[in-house]
């Protein structure tokens, strides 16, 4: 028999599915795990158990789904929007926005069946939301308790100009020509130009010295920034000047030649009745696509405007843009993604929109080219650096789409290829991206699990980890930054609490124990939980009615207390405590891949029985560590040393040794490391002493 010590230096490969267990030549196998459940892979190679979630509120309806979307005005002004069956609510910093004793709420047009297909984009205080089954809307924040949801009016401002045109004719020279003028007004709020108001025809001859026509605005149009005057020539109107305001309300035409390249706007009414499914921004234009009757058409507003769909004849560069993607299959445009180029994602193809012979896209310079043929489902993608991550239309996998200089275009890659088990029989139903403290793409699976992808494309790091919660299923996720520190995921979790199925809004806590200065008492590793800070210490935790009837984990002043049953919204503590965290327990575990022997065995140890005698873990700020060859044969690391009686064992950093029960197995040699206490566990490296039999 031969004994070897095998060293796992990194876990940045994440979960590796069984189809890959024979690929010991693959780099991800060397850094991968068979299971990574309720652990998160850090880009540096460590794994750490995920922080718990705090109960924020129940969604409005028990029996209907809700969806979360982010509202991010700036890095330190954020909210999470709860989109439900014909309503909208708001949450921030773990609290619900209240109007007196009840949650602040506004009505919305989307039913439960439509929620997950609502697409959105934000600009400052305005969120645009679209769905092909309802008119597009804008959600505007006017004040803390003043939010308005209004349907978008794509019509230009009406031709409500009160103006006259008067002729001044020289003495003795009868007028021999006829003149017509039109006046529009420009809305101050968004720069949109109105339809033209045509003025009555007047007689004059402006070729005669001294003759002139005076165009005067008689009364101010509410909301007008300025007025634009057009003159008729050859059956069309051309630009001749502006009237800035009512204080100087007139302009004089003394035979000004009209600029026929600048004409009054015309109105494209398509989106007023054929509602889009996708929305985005690109080059100062708002972009709409995927309308029900014209699924492959794209509309881009005039530059610098939110909803102005006006155009001119002849065409101008600043007109609205409208074009159709000419594809072999009639698949609706599902997503609009602004990167260095504008990307359009359909259920079969990824398209790139660029300009031809122009720096910017204009109505006459649009070029559309296919980039790949994967296809996206209807879950709104996320942008990671200069790549887009999206869920595939078929097969359930998650893909990346990024620019490749060798291909001179965008290419796709399958991010789920090495963890296919988790995706082949499921689909992604929601997605969000967390940038800090390290980048993670969160994807809600149709299985009710929350899939995490630690993703650093420039370092070729893509590590999947799976997250479960006791008695619950994840349904939606959104991420916002809070207090300008780190990004915070918010979750909708379907739970059975007190025998009733509820939808809980929960906020994932920050994992602060990595800082040496942070007290152990602040470690938070329970789900759907609550934290209390008392002065003086108390022997009873109150205000946890949502956990009635459930056995909860308790961390009190950094010490794990025996599990307690919640009754009447209370949990009794065996001893008084100041800082208490109470919630559902989290079962976090990793499982190593089958052992591979690198030393002198042409079969790399395959086909030989193995026994793992000892395990060394290099950990950081950790406690409550259990390890073994199976979940039924785990050994606890005994870490209490010199702590005074009554104080919790201190968090340990460094290399620890855990003797294991002998367990001769054929082929595997896999190990579990598990954390079921509400305590932190960070694993930096793992060394196993393995005995190989014949």
Short mmCIF file of C-alpha atoms in Angstrom, two decimals, residues 67-500:
data_model
loop_
_atom_site.label_atom_id
_atom_site.label_comp_id
_atom_site.label_asym_id
_atom_site.label_seq_id
_atom_site.Cartn_x
_atom_site.Cartn_y
_atom_site.Cartn_z
CA UNK A 67 -40.58 39.84 -8.62
CA UNK A 68 -37.77 42.15 -7.53
CA UNK A 69 -36.05 44.71 -9.74
CA UNK A 70 -33.41 47.26 -8.70
CA UNK A 71 -33.82 51.03 -8.53
CA UNK A 72 -30.36 52.62 -8.53
CA UNK A 73 -30.29 56.42 -8.72
CA UNK A 74 -26.67 56.57 -7.55
CA UNK A 75 -24.28 54.35 -5.63
CA UNK A 76 -25.73 55.55 -2.32
CA UNK A 77 -29.40 56.00 -3.32
CA UNK A 78 -30.92 52.62 -4.05
CA UNK A 79 -34.15 50.73 -3.57
CA UNK A 80 -35.60 47.37 -4.47
CA UNK A 81 -38.92 47.42 -6.28
CA UNK A 82 -41.36 44.64 -5.42
CA UNK A 83 -43.39 44.04 -8.57
CA UNK A 84 -46.51 42.02 -7.85
CA UNK A 85 -49.97 41.21 -9.16
CA UNK A 86 -51.19 44.72 -10.14
CA UNK A 87 -49.13 46.50 -7.46
CA UNK A 88 -45.65 47.91 -6.69
CA UNK A 89 -43.97 48.20 -3.27
CA UNK A 90 -40.52 49.43 -2.26
CA UNK A 91 -37.74 48.25 0.10
CA UNK A 92 -34.40 49.72 1.12
CA UNK A 93 -31.72 48.90 3.73
CA UNK A 94 -33.71 45.89 4.87
CA UNK A 95 -36.85 47.94 5.53
CA UNK A 96 -40.13 48.41 3.66
CA UNK A 97 -41.16 51.90 2.59
CA UNK A 98 -44.18 52.68 4.76
CA UNK A 99 -47.02 55.16 4.46
CA UNK A 100 -48.02 55.41 8.10
CA UNK A 101 -48.84 51.91 9.40
CA UNK A 102 -49.06 50.23 5.98
CA UNK A 103 -46.60 49.62 3.15
CA UNK A 104 -46.51 52.39 0.56
CA UNK A 105 -48.01 50.99 -2.62
CA UNK A 106 -49.04 52.07 -6.12
CA UNK A 107 -51.17 50.28 -8.71
CA UNK A 108 -49.58 48.55 -11.71
CA UNK A 109 -51.00 47.00 -14.91
CA UNK A 110 -49.10 43.68 -14.84
CA UNK A 111 -50.67 40.45 -13.66
CA UNK A 112 -48.81 37.64 -11.90
CA UNK A 113 -48.43 35.74 -15.19
CA UNK A 114 -46.68 38.75 -16.78
CA UNK A 115 -44.25 39.66 -14.00
CA UNK A 116 -41.16 37.65 -15.00
CA UNK A 117 -41.40 38.91 -18.60
CA UNK A 118 -41.46 42.61 -17.70
CA UNK A 119 -38.24 44.20 -18.97
CA UNK A 120 -36.87 47.46 -17.63
CA UNK A 121 -34.20 50.12 -17.98
CA UNK A 122 -33.43 53.08 -15.72
CA UNK A 123 -32.27 56.64 -16.33
CA UNK A 124 -31.86 58.80 -13.22
CA UNK A 125 -35.22 58.81 -11.39
CA UNK A 126 -37.16 57.16 -14.23
CA UNK A 127 -37.57 53.42 -14.79
CA UNK A 128 -39.09 52.36 -18.11
CA UNK A 129 -40.96 49.04 -17.96
CA UNK A 130 -42.29 47.16 -20.97
CA UNK A 131 -44.30 44.02 -21.71
CA UNK A 132 -45.99 43.16 -25.01
CA UNK A 133 -49.27 42.58 -23.18
CA UNK A 134 -49.59 46.11 -21.75
CA UNK A 135 -48.69 49.67 -22.74
CA UNK A 136 -45.12 50.62 -21.78
CA UNK A 137 -44.92 52.63 -18.55
CA UNK A 138 -42.53 54.97 -16.78
CA UNK A 139 -42.06 54.76 -13.02
CA UNK A 140 -40.95 58.15 -11.68
CA UNK A 141 -39.71 58.99 -8.19
CA UNK A 142 -40.93 62.47 -7.35
CA UNK A 143 -40.43 62.17 -3.59
CA UNK A 144 -39.90 59.65 -0.81
CA UNK A 145 -43.62 58.83 -0.76
CA UNK A 146 -44.48 60.13 -4.21
CA UNK A 147 -43.94 57.59 -6.98
CA UNK A 148 -45.92 57.76 -10.21
CA UNK A 149 -46.44 55.00 -12.77
CA UNK A 150 -47.72 56.44 -16.04
CA UNK A 151 -48.16 54.98 -19.53
CA UNK A 152 -45.73 56.39 -22.07
CA UNK A 153 -47.25 58.82 -24.54
CA UNK A 154 -45.29 58.40 -27.76
CA UNK A 155 -47.28 61.18 -29.45
CA UNK A 156 -45.42 64.48 -29.92
CA UNK A 157 -46.68 67.60 -28.15
CA UNK A 158 -49.91 68.82 -29.80
CA UNK A 159 -50.01 71.74 -32.22
CA UNK A 160 -51.21 74.19 -29.56
CA UNK A 161 -49.54 77.40 -30.71
CA UNK A 162 -51.40 80.69 -30.74
CA UNK A 163 -49.64 82.66 -33.48
CA UNK A 164 -50.34 85.04 -36.35
CA UNK A 165 -48.61 86.02 -39.60
CA UNK A 166 -49.08 89.65 -40.70
CA UNK A 167 -47.84 91.29 -43.91
CA UNK A 168 -46.19 94.70 -44.14
CA UNK A 169 -46.56 96.01 -47.73
CA UNK A 170 -44.77 99.06 -49.22
CA UNK A 171 -46.99 102.00 -50.34
CA UNK A 172 -48.29 101.70 -53.85
CA UNK A 173 -46.96 98.18 -54.38
CA UNK A 174 -49.81 95.66 -54.42
CA UNK A 175 -49.00 92.16 -53.08
CA UNK A 176 -48.63 89.60 -55.85
CA UNK A 177 -47.45 86.42 -54.01
CA UNK A 178 -48.94 84.19 -51.35
CA UNK A 179 -47.08 82.98 -48.23
CA UNK A 180 -47.83 80.29 -45.67
CA UNK A 181 -46.13 79.59 -42.36
CA UNK A 182 -46.23 76.87 -39.70
CA UNK A 183 -45.07 77.11 -36.09
CA UNK A 184 -44.08 74.35 -33.65
CA UNK A 185 -43.12 74.54 -29.98
CA UNK A 186 -40.34 72.69 -28.14
CA UNK A 187 -41.22 71.13 -24.78
CA UNK A 188 -38.82 72.25 -22.09
CA UNK A 189 -38.97 68.99 -20.07
CA UNK A 190 -37.63 66.67 -22.76
CA UNK A 191 -36.84 68.72 -25.89
CA UNK A 192 -39.64 67.14 -27.92
CA UNK A 193 -40.93 69.25 -30.82
CA UNK A 194 -44.65 69.53 -31.41
CA UNK A 195 -46.64 68.90 -34.54
CA UNK A 196 -46.89 72.06 -36.73
CA UNK A 197 -49.65 74.60 -36.36
CA UNK A 198 -50.32 76.03 -39.85
CA UNK A 199 -51.14 79.74 -40.01
CA UNK A 200 -53.58 81.34 -42.49
CA UNK A 201 -52.21 82.27 -45.89
CA UNK A 202 -51.19 85.92 -46.37
CA UNK A 203 -50.47 88.07 -49.45
CA UNK A 204 -47.20 89.97 -49.97
CA UNK A 205 -44.17 90.27 -52.24
CA UNK A 206 -40.99 89.91 -50.24
CA UNK A 207 -38.86 90.63 -53.30
CA UNK A 208 -39.84 94.27 -52.94
CA UNK A 209 -37.63 96.36 -50.65
CA UNK A 210 -39.37 97.17 -47.40
CA UNK A 211 -41.91 94.38 -47.57
CA UNK A 212 -41.89 91.85 -44.75
CA UNK A 213 -43.99 89.27 -42.92
CA UNK A 214 -44.10 89.22 -39.13
CA UNK A 215 -44.78 85.90 -37.35
CA UNK A 216 -45.80 86.50 -33.75
CA UNK A 217 -46.69 84.18 -30.86
CA UNK A 218 -49.74 85.71 -29.21
CA UNK A 219 -49.90 83.59 -26.04
CA UNK A 220 -47.38 81.32 -24.36
CA UNK A 221 -47.85 77.56 -24.70
CA UNK A 222 -47.51 75.92 -21.25
CA UNK A 223 -44.19 74.09 -20.97
CA UNK A 224 -42.70 75.61 -24.12
CA UNK A 225 -38.97 76.31 -24.28
CA UNK A 226 -39.01 77.99 -27.70
CA UNK A 227 -40.93 78.16 -30.98
CA UNK A 228 -39.73 77.13 -34.44
CA UNK A 229 -41.01 78.84 -37.59
CA UNK A 230 -41.29 77.13 -40.99
CA UNK A 231 -42.08 78.64 -44.38
CA UNK A 232 -43.83 76.88 -47.25
CA UNK A 233 -41.98 76.44 -50.53
CA UNK A 234 -42.73 74.03 -53.36
CA UNK A 235 -45.49 72.34 -51.38
CA UNK A 236 -43.39 71.71 -48.25
CA UNK A 237 -42.32 73.65 -45.19
CA UNK A 238 -38.69 74.55 -44.43
CA UNK A 239 -37.01 76.12 -41.40
CA UNK A 240 -36.53 79.91 -41.33
CA UNK A 241 -36.03 80.79 -37.64
CA UNK A 242 -36.84 80.58 -33.95
CA UNK A 243 -38.80 82.60 -31.44
CA UNK A 244 -37.08 82.18 -28.09
CA UNK A 245 -39.83 83.27 -25.75
CA UNK A 246 -42.95 85.28 -25.16
CA UNK A 247 -40.90 88.27 -23.99
CA UNK A 248 -39.63 88.62 -27.58
CA UNK A 249 -42.51 86.90 -29.35
CA UNK A 250 -41.96 87.77 -33.00
CA UNK A 251 -39.66 87.19 -35.93
CA UNK A 252 -39.53 88.93 -39.26
CA UNK A 253 -39.35 87.23 -42.65
CA UNK A 254 -37.81 89.68 -45.09
CA UNK A 255 -37.46 87.09 -47.83
CA UNK A 256 -35.56 84.42 -45.86
CA UNK A 257 -34.90 81.33 -47.97
CA UNK A 258 -36.25 78.28 -46.10
CA UNK A 259 -33.90 75.45 -45.21
CA UNK A 260 -35.68 72.50 -46.77
CA UNK A 261 -33.40 70.01 -45.00
CA UNK A 262 -35.08 71.01 -41.73
CA UNK A 263 -38.82 70.38 -41.89
CA UNK A 264 -41.61 69.98 -39.31
CA UNK A 265 -41.66 66.61 -37.59
CA UNK A 266 -43.81 63.67 -38.57
CA UNK A 267 -45.13 61.18 -36.06
CA UNK A 268 -44.50 57.41 -35.98
CA UNK A 269 -47.52 55.99 -34.13
CA UNK A 270 -46.51 52.31 -34.15
CA UNK A 271 -45.63 51.87 -30.47
CA UNK A 272 -48.80 53.57 -29.31
CA UNK A 273 -50.74 50.40 -30.10
CA UNK A 274 -48.13 47.69 -30.82
CA UNK A 275 -46.35 47.41 -27.47
CA UNK A 276 -42.64 46.50 -27.22
CA UNK A 277 -41.12 43.63 -25.25
CA UNK A 278 -37.57 45.00 -24.85
CA UNK A 279 -36.11 48.37 -23.89
CA UNK A 280 -32.67 49.90 -23.45
CA UNK A 281 -30.51 52.97 -24.04
CA UNK A 282 -27.81 53.49 -26.65
CA UNK A 283 -26.00 56.62 -27.86
CA UNK A 284 -28.40 58.97 -26.06
CA UNK A 285 -31.43 57.25 -27.58
CA UNK A 286 -34.00 55.07 -25.85
CA UNK A 287 -34.42 51.84 -27.79
CA UNK A 288 -37.56 49.69 -28.07
CA UNK A 289 -37.97 46.35 -29.85
CA UNK A 290 -39.92 43.10 -29.98
CA UNK A 291 -43.42 44.47 -30.53
CA UNK A 292 -46.12 41.84 -30.95
CA UNK A 293 -47.02 42.67 -34.57
CA UNK A 294 -43.48 43.64 -35.60
CA UNK A 295 -41.30 41.34 -33.48
CA UNK A 296 -38.07 41.96 -35.40
CA UNK A 297 -38.37 45.74 -35.61
CA UNK A 298 -36.32 48.23 -33.63
CA UNK A 299 -37.24 51.83 -32.79
CA UNK A 300 -34.78 54.39 -31.41
CA UNK A 301 -35.97 57.77 -30.16
CA UNK A 302 -34.50 61.07 -31.26
CA UNK A 303 -31.17 61.77 -29.49
CA UNK A 304 -31.50 63.25 -26.03
CA UNK A 305 -35.21 62.50 -25.75
CA UNK A 306 -37.03 59.83 -23.80
CA UNK A 307 -39.93 58.99 -26.12
CA UNK A 308 -39.83 61.27 -29.17
CA UNK A 309 -40.58 59.12 -32.22
CA UNK A 310 -40.75 61.91 -34.78
CA UNK A 311 -39.00 61.95 -38.15
CA UNK A 312 -38.54 64.18 -41.16
CA UNK A 313 -38.76 64.01 -44.93
CA UNK A 314 -36.02 64.23 -46.12
CA UNK A 315 -34.41 62.19 -43.37
CA UNK A 316 -32.16 63.91 -40.81
CA UNK A 317 -29.45 62.34 -38.66
CA UNK A 318 -31.31 63.31 -35.47
CA UNK A 319 -34.61 61.69 -36.53
CA UNK A 320 -35.95 58.65 -34.79
CA UNK A 321 -34.50 55.42 -36.18
CA UNK A 322 -36.68 52.52 -37.26
CA UNK A 323 -35.45 49.35 -38.93
CA UNK A 324 -36.22 45.66 -39.21
CA UNK A 325 -33.74 42.86 -38.57
CA UNK A 326 -33.82 40.68 -41.67
CA UNK A 327 -33.46 37.15 -40.30
CA UNK A 328 -34.14 33.67 -41.60
CA UNK A 329 -36.55 33.00 -38.72
CA UNK A 330 -39.17 35.37 -37.37
CA UNK A 331 -38.08 35.36 -33.72
CA UNK A 332 -38.91 38.33 -31.57
CA UNK A 333 -36.14 40.54 -30.23
CA UNK A 334 -36.07 39.77 -26.52
CA UNK A 335 -33.20 41.89 -25.19
CA UNK A 336 -31.41 45.14 -25.98
CA UNK A 337 -27.88 45.23 -24.57
CA UNK A 338 -25.67 48.35 -24.86
CA UNK A 339 -21.96 47.50 -24.98
CA UNK A 340 -19.40 49.09 -27.32
CA UNK A 341 -21.93 48.07 -29.95
CA UNK A 342 -25.67 47.66 -29.60
CA UNK A 343 -26.55 43.98 -29.19
CA UNK A 344 -29.96 42.45 -29.91
CA UNK A 345 -30.78 39.00 -28.52
CA UNK A 346 -33.53 36.83 -29.95
CA UNK A 347 -34.54 33.25 -29.16
CA UNK A 348 -32.23 31.99 -31.92
CA UNK A 349 -29.59 34.60 -32.75
CA UNK A 350 -27.38 37.31 -31.27
CA UNK A 351 -27.14 40.42 -33.49
CA UNK A 352 -24.72 43.35 -33.50
CA UNK A 353 -25.91 46.80 -34.60
CA UNK A 354 -23.26 49.25 -35.82
CA UNK A 355 -23.02 52.29 -38.07
CA UNK A 356 -21.73 52.40 -41.63
CA UNK A 357 -19.59 55.37 -42.69
CA UNK A 358 -20.54 57.25 -39.56
CA UNK A 359 -19.35 57.51 -35.98
CA UNK A 360 -22.88 57.29 -34.60
CA UNK A 361 -25.91 55.30 -35.65
CA UNK A 362 -28.26 57.37 -37.79
CA UNK A 363 -31.39 56.51 -39.79
CA UNK A 364 -29.26 56.01 -42.90
CA UNK A 365 -26.19 54.29 -41.40
CA UNK A 366 -27.58 51.24 -39.60
CA UNK A 367 -25.81 47.91 -40.10
CA UNK A 368 -27.06 44.68 -38.50
CA UNK A 369 -24.93 41.52 -38.47
CA UNK A 370 -25.41 38.15 -36.73
CA UNK A 371 -22.73 37.26 -34.16
CA UNK A 372 -23.78 33.80 -32.95
CA UNK A 373 -26.70 31.41 -33.05
CA UNK A 374 -27.35 30.37 -29.44
CA UNK A 375 -30.56 32.23 -28.57
CA UNK A 376 -31.66 33.73 -25.27
CA UNK A 377 -34.66 33.03 -23.08
CA UNK A 378 -36.75 35.89 -21.72
CA UNK A 379 -34.75 36.47 -18.50
CA UNK A 380 -33.15 39.92 -18.63
CA UNK A 381 -29.36 39.47 -19.10
CA UNK A 382 -26.68 41.09 -16.94
CA UNK A 383 -23.61 43.02 -18.06
CA UNK A 384 -20.28 42.00 -16.53
CA UNK A 385 -17.46 44.37 -17.46
CA UNK A 386 -17.57 44.30 -21.29
CA UNK A 387 -19.46 41.03 -21.63
CA UNK A 388 -23.12 40.07 -21.38
CA UNK A 389 -24.28 36.98 -19.49
CA UNK A 390 -27.61 35.50 -20.61
CA UNK A 391 -29.70 32.37 -20.18
CA UNK A 392 -30.05 30.21 -23.26
CA UNK A 393 -33.42 29.76 -24.92
CA UNK A 394 -32.99 25.99 -24.99
CA UNK A 395 -31.01 23.62 -22.80
CA UNK A 396 -31.10 25.69 -19.62
CA UNK A 397 -27.45 26.75 -19.77
CA UNK A 398 -25.95 30.18 -19.07
CA UNK A 399 -23.79 31.78 -21.77
CA UNK A 400 -21.44 34.72 -22.08
CA UNK A 401 -21.21 37.01 -25.10
CA UNK A 402 -18.05 39.08 -25.38
CA UNK A 403 -15.95 40.81 -27.97
CA UNK A 404 -13.13 38.82 -29.55
CA UNK A 405 -10.55 40.75 -31.54
CA UNK A 406 -9.49 37.69 -33.52
CA UNK A 407 -13.05 37.12 -34.71
CA UNK A 408 -13.58 40.88 -35.12
CA UNK A 409 -16.93 40.46 -33.43
CA UNK A 410 -18.77 39.00 -30.48
CA UNK A 411 -18.53 35.30 -29.66
CA UNK A 412 -20.43 33.19 -27.15
CA UNK A 413 -19.25 30.67 -24.59
CA UNK A 414 -21.14 28.16 -22.45
CA UNK A 415 -20.50 29.03 -18.79
CA UNK A 416 -22.42 25.94 -17.58
CA UNK A 417 -20.54 23.35 -19.59
CA UNK A 418 -18.59 21.91 -16.63
CA UNK A 419 -21.59 21.96 -14.30
CA UNK A 420 -24.22 20.66 -16.68
CA UNK A 421 -26.00 18.57 -14.02
CA UNK A 422 -27.43 21.71 -12.46
CA UNK A 423 -28.78 23.12 -15.73
CA UNK A 424 -29.75 20.33 -18.12
CA UNK A 425 -33.09 19.60 -16.44
CA UNK A 426 -33.89 23.15 -15.35
CA UNK A 427 -34.14 26.68 -16.68
CA UNK A 428 -33.13 30.10 -15.39
CA UNK A 429 -36.06 32.29 -14.30
CA UNK A 430 -34.29 35.39 -12.94
CA UNK A 431 -30.79 36.84 -12.86
CA UNK A 432 -28.80 39.63 -11.14
CA UNK A 433 -25.16 40.69 -10.83
CA UNK A 434 -23.21 41.54 -7.67
CA UNK A 435 -19.96 43.47 -8.15
CA UNK A 436 -18.67 43.74 -4.58
CA UNK A 437 -17.17 42.40 -2.39
CA UNK A 438 -16.42 40.13 -5.35
CA UNK A 439 -18.24 39.52 -8.64
CA UNK A 440 -21.05 36.98 -8.55
CA UNK A 441 -23.83 36.39 -11.08
CA UNK A 442 -26.93 35.17 -9.21
CA UNK A 443 -29.33 33.01 -11.23
CA UNK A 444 -32.61 31.63 -9.89
CA UNK A 445 -33.27 28.12 -11.18
CA UNK A 446 -36.70 26.68 -11.95
CA UNK A 447 -35.80 24.02 -9.35
CA UNK A 448 -36.07 26.67 -6.61
CA UNK A 449 -32.32 26.76 -6.05
CA UNK A 450 -30.19 29.87 -6.26
CA UNK A 451 -27.17 29.36 -8.49
CA UNK A 452 -24.15 31.58 -7.97
CA UNK A 453 -21.38 32.12 -10.52
CA UNK A 454 -18.19 33.74 -9.28
CA UNK A 455 -17.21 35.29 -12.58
CA UNK A 456 -14.01 37.17 -13.52
CA UNK A 457 -13.74 36.73 -17.29
CA UNK A 458 -10.41 38.51 -17.69
CA UNK A 459 -8.89 35.97 -15.25
CA UNK A 460 -10.79 33.04 -16.80
CA UNK A 461 -12.55 32.42 -13.49
CA UNK A 462 -16.07 31.00 -13.61
CA UNK A 463 -17.01 28.99 -10.52
CA UNK A 464 -20.56 27.77 -9.90
CA UNK A 465 -21.99 27.24 -6.43
CA UNK A 466 -25.47 26.08 -5.40
CA UNK A 467 -27.59 27.63 -2.66
CA UNK A 468 -30.54 26.08 -0.89
CA UNK A 469 -32.68 27.22 2.01
CA UNK A 470 -34.54 25.13 4.54
CA UNK A 471 -38.18 24.66 3.60
CA UNK A 472 -38.04 27.29 0.87
CA UNK A 473 -37.64 27.87 -2.85
CA UNK A 474 -36.03 30.94 -4.43
CA UNK A 475 -38.20 32.74 -6.98
CA UNK A 476 -36.56 36.11 -7.75
CA UNK A 477 -33.35 38.05 -7.10
CA UNK A 478 -32.21 41.67 -7.43
CA UNK A 479 -28.97 43.35 -6.38
CA UNK A 480 -28.42 46.94 -5.25
CA UNK A 481 -25.51 48.72 -3.59
CA UNK A 482 -26.19 49.91 -0.05
CA UNK A 483 -24.37 52.58 1.92
CA UNK A 484 -21.86 52.70 -0.99
CA UNK A 485 -20.05 49.73 0.55
CA UNK A 486 -20.99 46.42 -1.05
CA UNK A 487 -23.73 45.04 -3.26
CA UNK A 488 -26.68 43.46 -1.49
CA UNK A 489 -28.86 40.70 -3.00
CA UNK A 490 -32.58 40.79 -2.21
CA UNK A 491 -34.61 37.63 -2.72
CA UNK A 492 -38.19 36.45 -3.04
CA UNK A 493 -38.41 33.10 -1.26
CA UNK A 494 -41.49 30.90 -1.19
CA UNK A 495 -41.67 29.35 2.28
CA UNK A 496 -44.11 27.34 4.31
CA UNK A 497 -44.25 29.19 7.62
CA UNK A 498 -46.68 28.21 10.33
CA UNK A 499 -48.32 25.79 7.90
CA UNK A 500 -49.05 28.59 5.39
#
